[in-house]
mmCIF file of C-alpha atoms in Angstrom:
data_model
loop_
_atom_site.group_PDB
_atom_site.id
_atom_site.type_symbol
_atom_site.label_atom_id
_atom_site.label_comp_id
_atom_site.label_asym_id
_atom_site.label_seq_id
_atom_site.Cartn_x
_atom_site.Cartn_y
_atom_site.Cartn_z
ATOM 1 C CA MET A 1 0.031 -0.028 -0.102
ATOM 2 C CA HIS A 2 1.415 3.234 -1.002
ATOM 3 C CA PRO A 3 1.169 6.298 1.022
ATOM 4 C CA PRO A 4 -1.178 9.460 -0.328
ATOM 5 C CA THR A 5 0.771 11.821 -2.739
ATOM 6 C CA PRO A 6 0.381 15.608 -1.224
ATOM 7 C CA SER A 7 -2.111 16.629 -3.241
ATOM 8 C CA ARG A 8 -4.390 14.141 -2.440
ATOM 9 C CA ALA A 9 -3.422 15.247 1.619
ATOM 10 C CA LEU A 10 -4.086 18.447 0.851
ATOM 11 C CA LEU A 11 -7.650 17.563 -0.608
ATOM 12 C CA LEU A 12 -8.157 15.304 2.548
ATOM 13 C CA CYS A 13 -7.336 18.500 4.878
ATOM 14 C CA ALA A 14 -9.696 20.622 2.800
ATOM 15 C CA LEU A 15 -12.504 17.812 2.725
ATOM 16 C CA ALA A 16 -12.044 17.340 7.167
ATOM 17 C CA ALA A 17 -11.891 21.218 7.526
ATOM 18 C CA LEU A 18 -15.412 21.777 5.059
ATOM 19 C CA GLY A 19 -17.013 18.905 6.981
ATOM 20 C CA GLY A 20 -16.012 19.986 10.720
ATOM 21 C CA LYS A 21 -17.236 23.625 9.807
ATOM 22 C CA ALA A 22 -20.527 21.548 8.553
ATOM 23 C CA VAL A 23 -20.835 19.944 11.754
ATOM 24 C CA ALA A 24 -20.229 23.418 13.475
ATOM 25 C CA GLU A 25 -22.876 24.406 11.684
ATOM 26 C CA GLU A 26 -25.448 22.018 12.249
ATOM 27 C CA SER A 27 -24.660 22.184 16.112
ATOM 28 C CA SER A 28 -24.790 26.206 16.520
ATOM 29 C CA LYS A 29 -28.090 25.246 14.943
ATOM 30 C CA THR A 30 -29.390 22.444 17.258
ATOM 31 C CA THR A 31 -28.139 24.693 20.254
ATOM 32 C CA THR A 32 -29.919 27.415 18.953
ATOM 33 C CA THR A 33 -32.927 26.342 18.386
ATOM 34 C CA SER A 34 -33.394 24.152 21.624
ATOM 35 C CA THR A 35 -35.592 25.464 24.246
ATOM 36 C CA PRO A 36 -33.006 26.559 27.429
ATOM 37 C CA VAL A 37 -33.856 24.681 30.146
ATOM 38 C CA VAL A 38 -34.681 27.411 33.232
ATOM 39 C CA THR A 39 -32.498 26.100 36.891
ATOM 40 C CA PRO A 40 -35.114 27.280 40.080
ATOM 41 C CA CYS A 41 -33.672 30.007 42.276
ATOM 42 C CA VAL A 42 -30.530 30.502 39.539
ATOM 43 C CA ALA A 43 -30.278 33.676 38.333
ATOM 44 C CA THR A 44 -27.176 35.210 36.144
ATOM 45 C CA ALA A 45 -27.338 39.425 35.865
ATOM 46 C CA THR A 46 -27.276 40.191 32.430
ATOM 47 C CA THR A 47 -26.076 43.538 32.476
ATOM 48 C CA GLY A 48 -22.812 44.080 34.615
ATOM 49 C CA ALA A 49 -19.408 41.403 34.690
ATOM 50 C CA GLY A 50 -22.984 38.485 34.211
ATOM 51 C CA ALA A 51 -23.083 38.291 38.309
ATOM 52 C CA PHE A 52 -24.245 34.701 38.910
ATOM 53 C CA PHE A 53 -26.441 33.878 42.066
ATOM 54 C CA ASP A 54 -27.970 30.617 43.830
ATOM 55 C CA LEU A 55 -30.341 30.769 46.454
ATOM 56 C CA ARG A 56 -30.733 26.641 46.423
ATOM 57 C CA PRO A 57 -29.004 25.906 49.563
ATOM 58 C CA ASP A 58 -32.138 28.320 51.503
ATOM 59 C CA THR A 59 -34.820 26.512 50.431
ATOM 60 C CA ALA A 60 -36.172 24.455 52.944
ATOM 61 C CA VAL A 61 -36.708 20.759 51.807
ATOM 62 C CA VAL A 62 -39.078 18.096 52.839
ATOM 63 C CA VAL A 63 -37.443 14.833 54.111
ATOM 64 C CA PRO A 64 -38.863 11.808 53.869
ATOM 65 C CA GLU A 65 -39.347 9.718 57.069
ATOM 66 C CA GLY A 66 -36.632 6.999 57.909
ATOM 67 C CA GLU A 67 -34.510 9.575 55.674
ATOM 68 C CA LYS A 68 -31.261 11.560 56.612
ATOM 69 C CA PRO A 69 -31.821 15.381 56.075
ATOM 70 C CA PRO A 70 -29.343 17.002 53.217
ATOM 71 C CA LYS A 71 -26.379 18.446 54.850
ATOM 72 C CA GLY A 72 -26.439 21.996 54.584
ATOM 73 C CA SER A 73 -30.112 22.453 53.894
ATOM 74 C CA PRO A 74 -32.604 23.680 55.785
ATOM 75 C CA VAL A 75 -35.973 21.537 57.070
ATOM 76 C CA ASP A 76 -37.957 23.987 57.953
ATOM 77 C CA ASP A 77 -40.110 27.044 57.317
ATOM 78 C CA TYR A 78 -39.081 30.609 57.208
ATOM 79 C CA VAL A 79 -41.258 32.670 59.799
ATOM 80 C CA ALA A 80 -41.214 36.183 59.328
ATOM 81 C CA ARG A 81 -42.343 38.016 62.261
ATOM 82 C CA GLY A 82 -45.480 40.954 61.222
ATOM 83 C CA TRP A 83 -45.451 43.196 64.063
ATOM 84 C CA ASP A 84 -48.057 45.210 63.679
ATOM 85 C CA TYR A 85 -49.911 43.397 61.153
ATOM 86 C CA GLY A 86 -50.980 41.375 63.698
ATOM 87 C CA SER A 87 -49.999 37.953 62.497
ATOM 88 C CA ASN A 88 -46.798 36.363 61.730
ATOM 89 C CA PHE A 89 -46.638 34.584 58.098
ATOM 90 C CA THR A 90 -44.622 31.297 57.393
ATOM 91 C CA LEU A 91 -43.259 31.083 54.170
ATOM 92 C CA ASN A 92 -40.412 29.284 52.074
ATOM 93 C CA PHE A 93 -38.437 30.633 48.870
ATOM 94 C CA CYS A 94 -38.715 28.927 45.341
ATOM 95 C CA SER A 95 -40.699 25.817 46.705
ATOM 96 C CA PRO A 96 -43.799 25.404 48.377
ATOM 97 C CA VAL A 97 -44.048 24.984 52.007
ATOM 98 C CA VAL A 98 -42.995 22.064 54.717
ATOM 99 C CA LYS A 99 -45.984 22.142 56.442
ATOM 100 C CA GLU A 100 -48.713 21.068 54.445
ATOM 101 C CA VAL A 101 -51.569 23.868 54.444
ATOM 102 C CA GLU A 102 -55.401 23.290 54.601
ATOM 103 C CA ASP A 103 -58.963 25.027 53.464
ATOM 104 C CA VAL A 104 -56.701 28.140 52.152
ATOM 105 C CA VAL A 105 -59.142 31.228 51.537
ATOM 106 C CA GLY A 106 -60.141 31.446 47.834
ATOM 107 C CA LEU A 107 -57.824 28.788 46.655
ATOM 108 C CA ASP A 108 -58.823 25.271 45.129
ATOM 109 C CA LYS A 109 -57.809 22.030 46.762
ATOM 110 C CA ASP A 110 -55.906 20.892 44.374
ATOM 111 C CA LEU A 111 -53.167 24.517 44.504
ATOM 112 C CA TRP A 112 -53.008 24.214 48.496
ATOM 113 C CA LYS A 113 -49.833 22.187 47.697
ATOM 114 C CA ASN A 114 -48.058 25.333 45.723
ATOM 115 C CA VAL A 115 -48.222 28.090 48.347
ATOM 116 C CA SER A 116 -45.117 29.040 49.289
ATOM 117 C CA ALA A 117 -46.285 32.126 51.831
ATOM 118 C CA TYR A 118 -49.246 32.277 53.960
ATOM 119 C CA TYR A 119 -50.071 33.952 57.110
ATOM 120 C CA GLU A 120 -53.070 33.020 59.706
ATOM 121 C CA THR A 121 -55.819 34.306 61.019
ATOM 122 C CA LYS A 122 -59.128 33.614 63.546
ATOM 123 C CA GLY A 123 -59.111 30.036 62.269
ATOM 124 C CA LYS A 124 -58.713 30.826 58.689
ATOM 125 C CA VAL A 125 -54.881 30.779 56.607
ATOM 126 C CA TYR A 126 -54.761 33.294 53.697
ATOM 127 C CA ALA A 127 -51.901 32.333 50.691
ATOM 128 C CA LEU A 128 -49.628 35.291 49.882
ATOM 129 C CA GLY A 129 -48.754 33.349 46.731
ATOM 130 C CA LEU A 130 -47.913 30.296 44.710
ATOM 131 C CA SER A 131 -44.661 28.818 44.314
ATOM 132 C CA ASP A 132 -42.102 30.444 41.694
ATOM 133 C CA GLY A 133 -38.336 30.091 41.350
ATOM 134 C CA ASN A 134 -37.940 32.824 38.814
ATOM 135 C CA LEU A 135 -35.024 35.064 40.499
ATOM 136 C CA VAL A 136 -34.335 38.296 38.620
ATOM 137 C CA PRO A 137 -31.230 40.600 39.363
ATOM 138 C CA ARG A 138 -31.802 44.213 39.701
ATOM 139 C CA GLY A 139 -28.964 45.857 40.502
ATOM 140 C CA ARG A 140 -27.065 44.492 44.042
ATOM 141 C CA LYS A 141 -30.549 43.121 45.043
ATOM 142 C CA LEU A 142 -32.587 39.785 43.838
ATOM 143 C CA VAL A 143 -36.062 40.176 43.713
ATOM 144 C CA LEU A 144 -38.136 37.153 43.883
ATOM 145 C CA GLN A 145 -42.187 37.491 42.820
ATOM 146 C CA TYR A 146 -45.020 34.975 44.579
ATOM 147 C CA SER A 147 -48.202 35.916 42.881
ATOM 148 C CA GLY A 148 -52.126 33.856 42.823
ATOM 149 C CA GLY A 149 -52.407 34.050 46.613
ATOM 150 C CA SER A 150 -56.312 34.479 48.164
ATOM 151 C CA PRO A 151 -58.157 37.279 47.582
ATOM 152 C CA CYS A 152 -57.439 40.627 48.109
ATOM 153 C CA GLY A 153 -59.394 42.563 50.962
ATOM 154 C CA VAL A 154 -59.519 42.320 54.580
ATOM 155 C CA SER A 155 -60.745 38.840 55.407
ATOM 156 C CA ASP A 156 -64.781 38.128 56.117
ATOM 157 C CA GLU A 157 -65.035 38.585 59.568
ATOM 158 C CA LYS A 158 -63.512 42.130 59.941
ATOM 159 C CA SER A 159 -65.975 43.042 57.437
ATOM 160 C CA LYS A 160 -68.687 41.048 59.042
ATOM 161 C CA GLU A 161 -67.983 42.742 62.365
ATOM 162 C CA LYS A 162 -67.621 46.229 60.633
ATOM 163 C CA ARG A 163 -71.412 45.349 59.027
ATOM 164 C CA TRP A 164 -72.641 44.293 62.849
ATOM 165 C CA GLU A 165 -72.091 46.950 64.959
ATOM 166 C CA VAL A 166 -74.189 48.908 66.701
ATOM 167 C CA HIS A 167 -74.510 50.821 69.344
ATOM 168 C CA ASP A 168 -76.736 49.344 72.610
ATOM 169 C CA GLY A 169 -79.138 52.154 72.428
ATOM 170 C CA ALA A 170 -79.922 51.894 68.706
ATOM 171 C CA THR A 171 -84.232 51.018 69.009
ATOM 172 C CA TYR A 172 -82.759 47.939 66.584
ATOM 173 C CA LYS A 173 -80.277 45.980 65.248
ATOM 174 C CA TYR A 174 -79.303 44.882 61.912
ATOM 175 C CA HIS A 175 -79.090 40.989 62.141
ATOM 176 C CA GLU A 176 -82.403 41.188 64.145
ATOM 177 C CA TYR A 177 -84.226 43.460 61.355
ATOM 178 C CA ASP A 178 -82.853 40.797 58.759
ATOM 179 C CA ASP A 179 -84.376 38.168 60.763
ATOM 180 C CA ASP A 180 -87.796 39.318 60.246
ATOM 181 C CA GLU A 181 -87.532 40.051 57.247
ATOM 182 C CA SER A 182 -85.805 36.380 56.432
ATOM 183 C CA GLU A 183 -89.185 35.459 57.799
ATOM 184 C CA ASP A 184 -91.375 37.257 56.074
ATOM 185 C CA SER A 185 -89.204 36.379 52.794
ATOM 186 C CA GLU A 186 -89.117 32.615 53.646
ATOM 187 C CA SER A 187 -93.287 32.942 54.295
ATOM 188 C CA ARG A 188 -93.745 34.705 50.683
ATOM 189 C CA ARG A 189 -91.682 32.038 49.141
ATOM 190 C CA ALA A 190 -93.893 29.272 50.774
ATOM 191 C CA SER A 191 -96.824 30.878 48.719
ATOM 192 C CA LYS A 192 -95.320 30.709 45.667
ATOM 193 C CA ASP A 193 -96.127 28.662 42.960
ATOM 194 C CA LYS A 194 -93.555 26.175 40.650
ATOM 195 C CA ASP A 195 -92.992 28.609 38.049
ATOM 196 C CA GLU A 196 -91.649 30.409 40.550
ATOM 197 C CA ASP A 197 -88.987 28.488 42.695
ATOM 198 C CA ASP A 198 -87.130 27.146 38.301
ATOM 199 C CA GLU A 199 -87.473 30.941 38.046
ATOM 200 C CA ASP A 200 -85.392 31.783 41.435
ATOM 201 C CA GLU A 201 -83.136 28.322 40.875
ATOM 202 C CA ASP A 202 -82.318 29.683 36.966
ATOM 203 C CA ARG A 203 -81.236 32.857 38.762
ATOM 204 C CA LYS A 204 -79.276 30.834 41.712
ATOM 205 C CA ASP A 205 -77.713 29.129 39.065
ATOM 206 C CA LYS A 206 -76.779 32.613 37.002
ATOM 207 C CA ASP A 207 -75.391 34.112 40.432
ATOM 208 C CA LYS A 208 -73.199 31.021 40.623
ATOM 209 C CA GLU A 209 -71.625 31.696 37.621
ATOM 210 C CA LYS A 210 -71.128 35.241 37.696
ATOM 211 C CA GLU A 211 -69.576 34.541 41.229
ATOM 212 C CA LYS A 212 -66.865 32.105 39.255
ATOM 213 C CA GLU A 213 -66.502 34.515 36.614
ATOM 214 C CA LYS A 214 -65.808 37.345 39.180
ATOM 215 C CA LEU A 215 -63.118 35.013 41.039
ATOM 216 C CA LYS A 216 -61.543 34.383 38.521
ATOM 217 C CA THR A 217 -61.056 37.882 37.521
ATOM 218 C CA GLN A 218 -60.320 39.177 40.886
ATOM 219 C CA ARG A 219 -57.158 40.692 42.647
ATOM 220 C CA ARG A 220 -55.307 38.808 44.655
ATOM 221 C CA LYS A 221 -52.693 38.209 47.415
ATOM 222 C CA SER A 222 -48.695 38.435 46.116
ATOM 223 C CA ALA A 223 -45.255 38.588 47.919
ATOM 224 C CA THR A 224 -42.679 40.361 46.709
ATOM 225 C CA PHE A 225 -38.782 39.450 48.318
ATOM 226 C CA SER A 226 -35.862 41.525 47.974
ATOM 227 C CA PHE A 227 -32.714 39.237 48.935
ATOM 228 C CA LEU A 228 -29.530 41.015 50.267
ATOM 229 C CA CYS A 229 -26.199 40.325 50.335
ATOM 230 C CA ASP A 230 -24.672 39.059 53.610
ATOM 231 C CA ARG A 231 -20.920 37.767 53.818
ATOM 232 C CA ASP A 232 -21.030 36.984 57.299
ATOM 233 C CA PRO A 233 -21.568 32.676 57.604
ATOM 234 C CA ASP A 234 -22.302 32.848 60.985
ATOM 235 C CA THR A 235 -25.368 34.800 60.450
ATOM 236 C CA PRO A 236 -28.697 32.379 59.534
ATOM 237 C CA THR A 237 -31.062 33.275 56.230
ATOM 238 C CA ALA A 238 -33.446 35.902 57.517
ATOM 239 C CA ALA A 239 -36.550 37.393 56.349
ATOM 240 C CA SER A 240 -38.435 40.077 57.756
ATOM 241 C CA PHE A 241 -41.471 41.581 57.220
ATOM 242 C CA VAL A 242 -41.609 45.444 55.492
ATOM 243 C CA GLY A 243 -44.998 46.248 54.905
ATOM 244 C CA THR A 244 -48.150 45.692 52.927
ATOM 245 C CA ASP A 245 -50.275 48.391 50.805
ATOM 246 C CA PRO A 246 -54.064 49.509 52.173
ATOM 247 C CA ASP A 247 -56.321 46.673 50.008
ATOM 248 C CA GLU A 248 -53.800 43.878 51.651
ATOM 249 C CA CYS A 249 -53.220 42.844 48.204
ATOM 250 C CA ALA A 250 -49.257 43.107 48.144
ATOM 251 C CA TYR A 251 -47.045 42.447 50.894
ATOM 252 C CA PHE A 252 -43.150 42.967 50.901
ATOM 253 C CA PHE A 253 -40.036 41.482 52.300
ATOM 254 C CA GLU A 254 -36.837 42.112 52.953
ATOM 255 C CA VAL A 255 -33.937 38.977 53.400
ATOM 256 C CA ARG A 256 -30.547 38.346 54.142
ATOM 257 C CA SER A 257 -28.917 35.894 53.036
ATOM 258 C CA MET A 258 -24.951 34.710 52.501
ATOM 259 C CA HIS A 259 -26.189 32.908 49.077
ATOM 260 C CA ALA A 260 -27.358 36.207 47.892
ATOM 261 C CA CYS A 261 -23.887 37.121 46.955
ATOM 262 C CA SER A 262 -22.377 37.107 43.668
ATOM 263 C CA ILE A 263 -20.270 33.691 42.986
ATOM 264 C CA ALA A 264 -18.651 32.456 40.002
ATOM 265 C CA GLU A 265 -20.726 30.744 37.657
ATOM 266 C CA PRO A 266 -20.340 26.609 37.602
ATOM 267 C CA HIS A 267 -19.703 24.682 34.114
ATOM 268 C CA LYS A 268 -23.323 23.688 32.368
ATOM 269 C CA PRO A 269 -23.396 20.507 31.000
ATOM 270 C CA GLY A 270 -23.339 20.695 27.102
ATOM 271 C CA SER A 271 -21.238 23.951 26.976
ATOM 272 C CA VAL A 272 -17.553 24.426 25.999
ATOM 273 C CA GLY A 273 -15.549 24.493 28.692
ATOM 274 C CA PRO A 274 -11.531 25.018 28.969
ATOM 275 C CA GLY A 275 -9.939 21.625 27.973
ATOM 276 C CA SER A 276 -12.856 22.084 24.457
ATOM 277 C CA VAL A 277 -11.269 25.330 23.928
ATOM 278 C CA PHE A 278 -7.555 24.607 24.120
ATOM 279 C CA ALA A 279 -8.283 20.935 21.978
ATOM 280 C CA ILE A 280 -10.238 23.410 19.424
ATOM 281 C CA ILE A 281 -7.439 25.878 19.708
ATOM 282 C CA PHE A 282 -4.757 22.981 19.162
ATOM 283 C CA PHE A 283 -6.580 21.837 15.859
ATOM 284 C CA ILE A 284 -6.813 24.786 14.721
ATOM 285 C CA ALA A 285 -2.959 25.745 15.112
ATOM 286 C CA VAL A 286 -1.860 22.268 14.104
ATOM 287 C CA LEU A 287 -3.773 22.571 10.710
ATOM 288 C CA VAL A 288 -3.052 26.057 9.924
ATOM 289 C CA TYR A 289 0.937 24.734 10.858
ATOM 290 C CA VAL A 290 0.217 22.009 8.025
ATOM 291 C CA VAL A 291 -1.298 23.556 5.410
ATOM 292 C CA GLY A 292 0.793 26.616 5.492
ATOM 293 C CA GLY A 293 3.907 24.870 5.950
ATOM 294 C CA ILE A 294 3.089 22.432 2.357
ATOM 295 C CA PHE A 295 2.312 25.979 0.648
ATOM 296 C CA TYR A 296 5.571 27.390 1.632
ATOM 297 C CA GLN A 297 7.674 24.194 0.744
ATOM 298 C CA ARG A 298 5.779 23.987 -2.770
ATOM 299 C CA THR A 299 5.982 27.667 -3.916
ATOM 300 C CA VAL A 300 8.876 29.055 -2.073
ATOM 301 C CA ALA A 301 11.169 26.391 -1.457
ATOM 302 C CA HIS A 302 10.124 24.639 -4.921
ATOM 303 C CA ALA A 303 10.130 21.025 -3.105
ATOM 304 C CA ARG A 304 8.444 18.156 -4.395
ATOM 305 C CA GLY A 305 6.920 14.571 -2.664
ATOM 306 C CA TRP A 306 6.750 13.883 1.022
ATOM 307 C CA ARG A 307 9.742 16.755 1.132
ATOM 308 C CA GLN A 308 6.451 19.274 0.641
ATOM 309 C CA LEU A 309 5.752 18.663 4.643
ATOM 310 C CA PRO A 310 7.083 21.368 7.031
ATOM 311 C CA ASN A 311 10.227 20.198 8.489
ATOM 312 C CA TYR A 312 10.231 16.592 6.907
ATOM 313 C CA SER A 313 14.321 16.172 8.116
ATOM 314 C CA LEU A 314 12.527 16.509 11.408
ATOM 315 C CA TRP A 315 10.063 14.482 11.385
ATOM 316 C CA ALA A 316 11.635 11.580 9.062
ATOM 317 C CA GLY A 317 14.526 11.757 11.671
ATOM 318 C CA ILE A 318 12.142 11.365 14.500
ATOM 319 C CA TRP A 319 11.963 7.169 14.054
ATOM 320 C CA SER A 320 15.509 6.520 13.654
ATOM 321 C CA PHE A 321 16.023 8.751 16.979
ATOM 322 C CA ILE A 322 13.270 6.354 18.875
ATOM 323 C CA VAL A 323 14.829 3.421 17.440
ATOM 324 C CA ASP A 324 18.380 4.518 18.501
ATOM 325 C CA LEU A 325 16.891 5.483 22.035
ATOM 326 C CA PHE A 326 15.254 2.197 21.893
ATOM 327 C CA THR A 327 18.422 0.478 22.087
ATOM 328 C CA ILE A 328 20.526 2.512 24.497
ATOM 329 C CA LEU A 329 17.450 1.640 26.452
ATOM 330 C CA THR A 330 17.508 -1.747 26.240
ATOM 331 C CA SER A 331 21.512 -2.190 26.108
ATOM 332 C CA SER A 332 21.695 -0.128 29.342
ATOM 333 C CA CYS A 333 18.996 -2.721 31.014
ATOM 334 C CA GLY A 334 20.633 -5.810 29.984
ATOM 335 C CA ARG A 335 24.116 -4.482 31.881
ATOM 336 C CA LEU A 336 22.147 -4.552 34.887
ATOM 337 C CA ILE A 337 21.071 -8.153 34.513
ATOM 338 C CA PRO A 338 23.096 -10.359 36.722
ATOM 339 C CA ARG A 339 25.747 -12.734 34.301
ATOM 340 C CA GLY A 340 26.584 -16.306 35.718
ATOM 341 C CA ARG A 341 30.311 -17.053 37.536
ATOM 342 C CA GLY A 342 33.201 -18.138 35.891
ATOM 343 C CA TYR A 343 35.725 -16.875 33.328
ATOM 344 C CA HIS A 344 36.005 -15.073 30.837
ATOM 345 C CA THR A 345 38.145 -14.786 27.375
ATOM 346 C CA LEU A 346 39.905 -11.397 27.565
ATOM 347 C CA SER A 347 41.673 -10.225 24.649
ATOM 348 C CA GLY A 348 45.567 -9.719 24.902
ATOM 349 C CA SER A 349 47.216 -8.922 21.978
ATOM 350 C CA PRO A 350 47.287 -5.199 21.279
ATOM 351 C CA SER A 351 46.536 -5.284 18.132
ATOM 352 C CA GLY A 352 43.202 -7.078 18.244
ATOM 353 C CA ARG A 353 42.285 -3.704 20.386
ATOM 354 C CA ARG A 354 43.197 -1.334 17.365
ATOM 355 C CA HIS A 355 41.355 -3.058 15.041
ATOM 356 C CA SER A 356 38.681 -3.007 17.425
ATOM 357 C CA ARG A 357 38.872 0.778 17.810
ATOM 358 C CA ASP A 358 39.268 1.252 14.357
ATOM 359 C CA ALA A 359 36.505 -0.641 13.171
ATOM 360 C CA GLU A 360 34.459 1.335 15.944
ATOM 361 C CA ASN A 361 35.381 4.950 14.441
ATOM 362 C CA ARG A 362 34.416 3.637 11.197
ATOM 363 C CA LEU A 363 31.279 3.306 12.202
ATOM 364 C CA ILE A 364 30.510 6.026 13.807
ATOM 365 C CA ASP A 365 31.623 8.535 11.166
ATOM 366 C CA GLN A 366 29.493 5.793 9.067
ATOM 367 C CA LEU A 367 26.418 7.091 11.428
ATOM 368 C CA ASP A 368 27.402 11.071 11.440
ATOM 369 C CA GLU A 369 27.203 10.867 7.296
ATOM 370 C CA GLU A 370 23.273 9.374 7.487
ATOM 371 C CA TRP A 371 22.780 12.040 9.940
ATOM 372 C CA ASP A 372 23.522 14.901 7.929
ATOM 373 C CA ASP A 373 22.233 13.187 4.814
#
């Protein structure tokens, strides 16, 4: 089998380069068209130096029975004191609360397991929002928002208290008047015909549908968390209540954590790492060296055959150098092998020594001439 000629080698190099370019274009197309994977509780700033934030160590996790809790991860919900609000807040970051909640006001039963912040008052549970892991960097702060909680406004108990409060000197009270009116209305309803009853049922059904539509479009409670960097490792992550609007619809909290400080972004799977970058640069350098050397040797030095390769004499002498090195190593190792005891033949004649030295000199001269060629 004959080695390929230099023209064929150039053709193969060109085909390999074109094939590599096509593969790179296809890979770039697939990477650009694929949907990006968003990691909850992780964010990278789009401005400045592109700071990286990871709040996953601050997320409280649920530990199954019989298993050990993960090292460094909290297992209990965070509690923010409400101070003058009258209720404390139970919350978690980027995940639902660890403690199971039930009978959440204004939420379907299927959504109870997704509540990430809530408070209790007079035996009722009000949600501040559902779980969301979308962090938004804004300058030195991180912002996390929950939405879709209980309907906005004060609770029904508070509204009833305000509505039924009447001083003792009044001639009548609203609830007594309503009771009398309800008795009269019940007697009137009993005397109505079946047609009127059907109309009432239809009216009730329409009212229920209107209430459902109203609940869908009704404003709901939300919570906004502002994370601040605290580099003290001895200070645990703590959340504090800032305030709410008059409608009790938007709640604001401030959280101090060491994990809210920017860190170095880890290597993402599928992206080009330092080793891959070095390999690409090395491959390009070798390709430029080979193609550029062949072009120079062919056009400037007018070399033909294998001598078109750059530094042909160096690469051609590498094989002989490896053979000589192997011979030297084997002979050196052979001297270390112990030989059998006994007498050895000694050359006592000086003429024999002279002939052996001449032969060695001729061999050395021959090797020097071959090396120069």
